mmCIF file of C-alpha atoms in Angstrom:
data_model
loop_
_atom_site.group_PDB
_atom_site.id
_atom_site.type_symbol
_atom_site.label_atom_id
_atom_site.label_comp_id
_atom_site.label_asym_id
_atom_site.label_seq_id
_atom_site.Cartn_x
_atom_site.Cartn_y
_atom_site.Cartn_z
ATOM 1 C CA LEU A 1 97.615 99.384 106.287
ATOM 2 C CA PHE A 2 99.116 101.495 103.563
ATOM 3 C CA GLN A 3 98.366 99.533 100.752
ATOM 4 C CA CYS A 4 94.453 99.451 102.293
ATOM 5 C CA CYS A 5 94.494 103.434 102.258
ATOM 6 C CA PHE A 6 95.820 103.483 98.431
ATOM 7 C CA LYS A 7 93.337 100.672 97.219
ATOM 8 C CA GLN A 8 90.056 102.648 98.673
ATOM 9 C CA GLY A 9 91.269 105.934 97.511
ATOM 10 C CA PHE A 10 91.860 107.627 100.612
ATOM 11 C CA SER A 11 94.380 110.084 99.315
ATOM 12 C CA SER A 12 94.443 112.188 102.345
ATOM 13 C CA LYS A 13 95.130 109.600 104.795
ATOM 14 C CA LYS A 14 98.017 107.528 103.089
ATOM 15 C CA GLU A 15 99.934 111.153 102.547
ATOM 16 C CA LYS A 16 99.045 111.409 106.573
ATOM 17 C CA LEU A 17 100.439 107.775 107.532
ATOM 18 C CA LEU A 18 103.858 108.762 105.388
ATOM 19 C CA GLY A 19 104.123 111.940 107.227
ATOM 20 C CA GLU A 20 103.542 109.815 110.203
ATOM 21 C CA MET A 21 106.036 107.471 109.579
ATOM 22 C CA SER A 22 108.579 109.935 108.716
ATOM 23 C CA SER A 23 107.952 111.960 112.279
ATOM 24 C CA THR A 24 107.750 108.494 114.545
ATOM 25 C CA GLY A 25 111.096 107.799 112.795
ATOM 26 C CA ILE A 26 109.933 105.166 110.559
ATOM 27 C CA LYS A 27 111.749 105.107 107.472
ATOM 28 C CA PRO A 28 109.509 104.131 104.645
ATOM 29 C CA ASN A 29 111.235 101.199 102.074
ATOM 30 C CA VAL A 30 111.150 100.862 98.932
ATOM 31 C CA TYR A 31 107.944 99.001 98.826
ATOM 32 C CA ILE A 32 105.903 102.041 100.757
ATOM 33 C CA TYR A 33 107.337 104.249 98.105
ATOM 34 C CA THR A 34 106.574 102.484 95.213
ATOM 35 C CA ILE A 35 103.301 101.372 96.362
ATOM 36 C CA TYR A 36 102.818 105.677 96.869
ATOM 37 C CA ILE A 37 104.381 105.676 93.039
ATOM 38 C CA ARG A 38 102.360 103.306 91.623
ATOM 39 C CA ASP A 39 98.675 105.084 93.007
ATOM 40 C CA LEU A 40 99.934 108.794 91.963
ATOM 41 C CA CYS A 41 100.705 107.140 88.340
ATOM 42 C CA ARG A 42 97.548 105.222 88.241
ATOM 43 C CA GLU A 43 95.755 108.696 88.815
ATOM 44 C CA ASN A 44 97.667 110.354 86.001
ATOM 45 C CA LYS A 45 99.203 113.070 88.518
ATOM 46 C CA MET A 46 102.742 112.338 87.340
ATOM 47 C CA GLU A 47 104.449 115.346 88.644
ATOM 48 C CA GLU A 48 103.784 114.051 91.689
ATOM 49 C CA ALA A 49 105.018 110.778 90.952
ATOM 50 C CA GLU A 50 108.212 112.527 90.191
ATOM 51 C CA LYS A 51 108.539 114.303 93.087
ATOM 52 C CA MET A 52 107.847 111.283 95.043
ATOM 53 C CA LEU A 53 110.740 109.074 93.400
ATOM 54 C CA GLU A 54 112.755 112.120 93.862
ATOM 55 C CA LEU A 55 112.333 112.244 96.971
ATOM 56 C CA MET A 56 112.825 108.582 97.755
ATOM 57 C CA LYS A 57 116.253 108.771 96.138
ATOM 58 C CA LYS A 58 116.974 111.801 98.717
ATOM 59 C CA HIS A 59 115.893 109.683 101.452
ATOM 60 C CA GLY A 60 118.555 107.203 100.514
ATOM 61 C CA VAL A 61 115.804 104.481 99.358
ATOM 62 C CA ASN A 62 116.975 102.648 95.979
ATOM 63 C CA PRO A 63 113.794 102.966 93.456
ATOM 64 C CA ASN A 64 113.454 98.750 91.828
ATOM 65 C CA LEU A 65 112.132 97.360 88.790
ATOM 66 C CA TYR A 66 108.655 98.196 90.175
ATOM 67 C CA THR A 67 108.986 101.229 90.945
ATOM 68 C CA TYR A 68 110.460 102.420 87.352
ATOM 69 C CA SER A 69 107.532 99.870 86.073
ATOM 70 C CA ALA A 70 104.596 102.077 87.644
ATOM 71 C CA MET A 71 106.585 105.099 86.317
ATOM 72 C CA ILE A 72 106.622 103.498 82.746
ATOM 73 C CA ASP A 73 103.141 102.655 83.087
ATOM 74 C CA GLY A 74 102.199 106.005 84.268
ATOM 75 C CA TYR A 75 103.802 107.395 81.028
ATOM 76 C CA CYS A 76 102.272 105.329 78.754
ATOM 77 C CA LYS A 77 98.604 106.579 79.686
#
């Protein structure tokens, strides 16, 4: 569902879904954060991607190779 929102470009829905996950006690995992970060990078929203990366770490979710790869791809654009 989350990835579908990104593929369809429903930015407001993905933000709402992430908020709903947190408010219902569902902790987003590395996969969810990475999808979000990857999409921000594709939209050339690097400041937002950096903030999301920091939020991810703050919530105890460790970035993985795919997370950092998305960031690097974003910086190279």
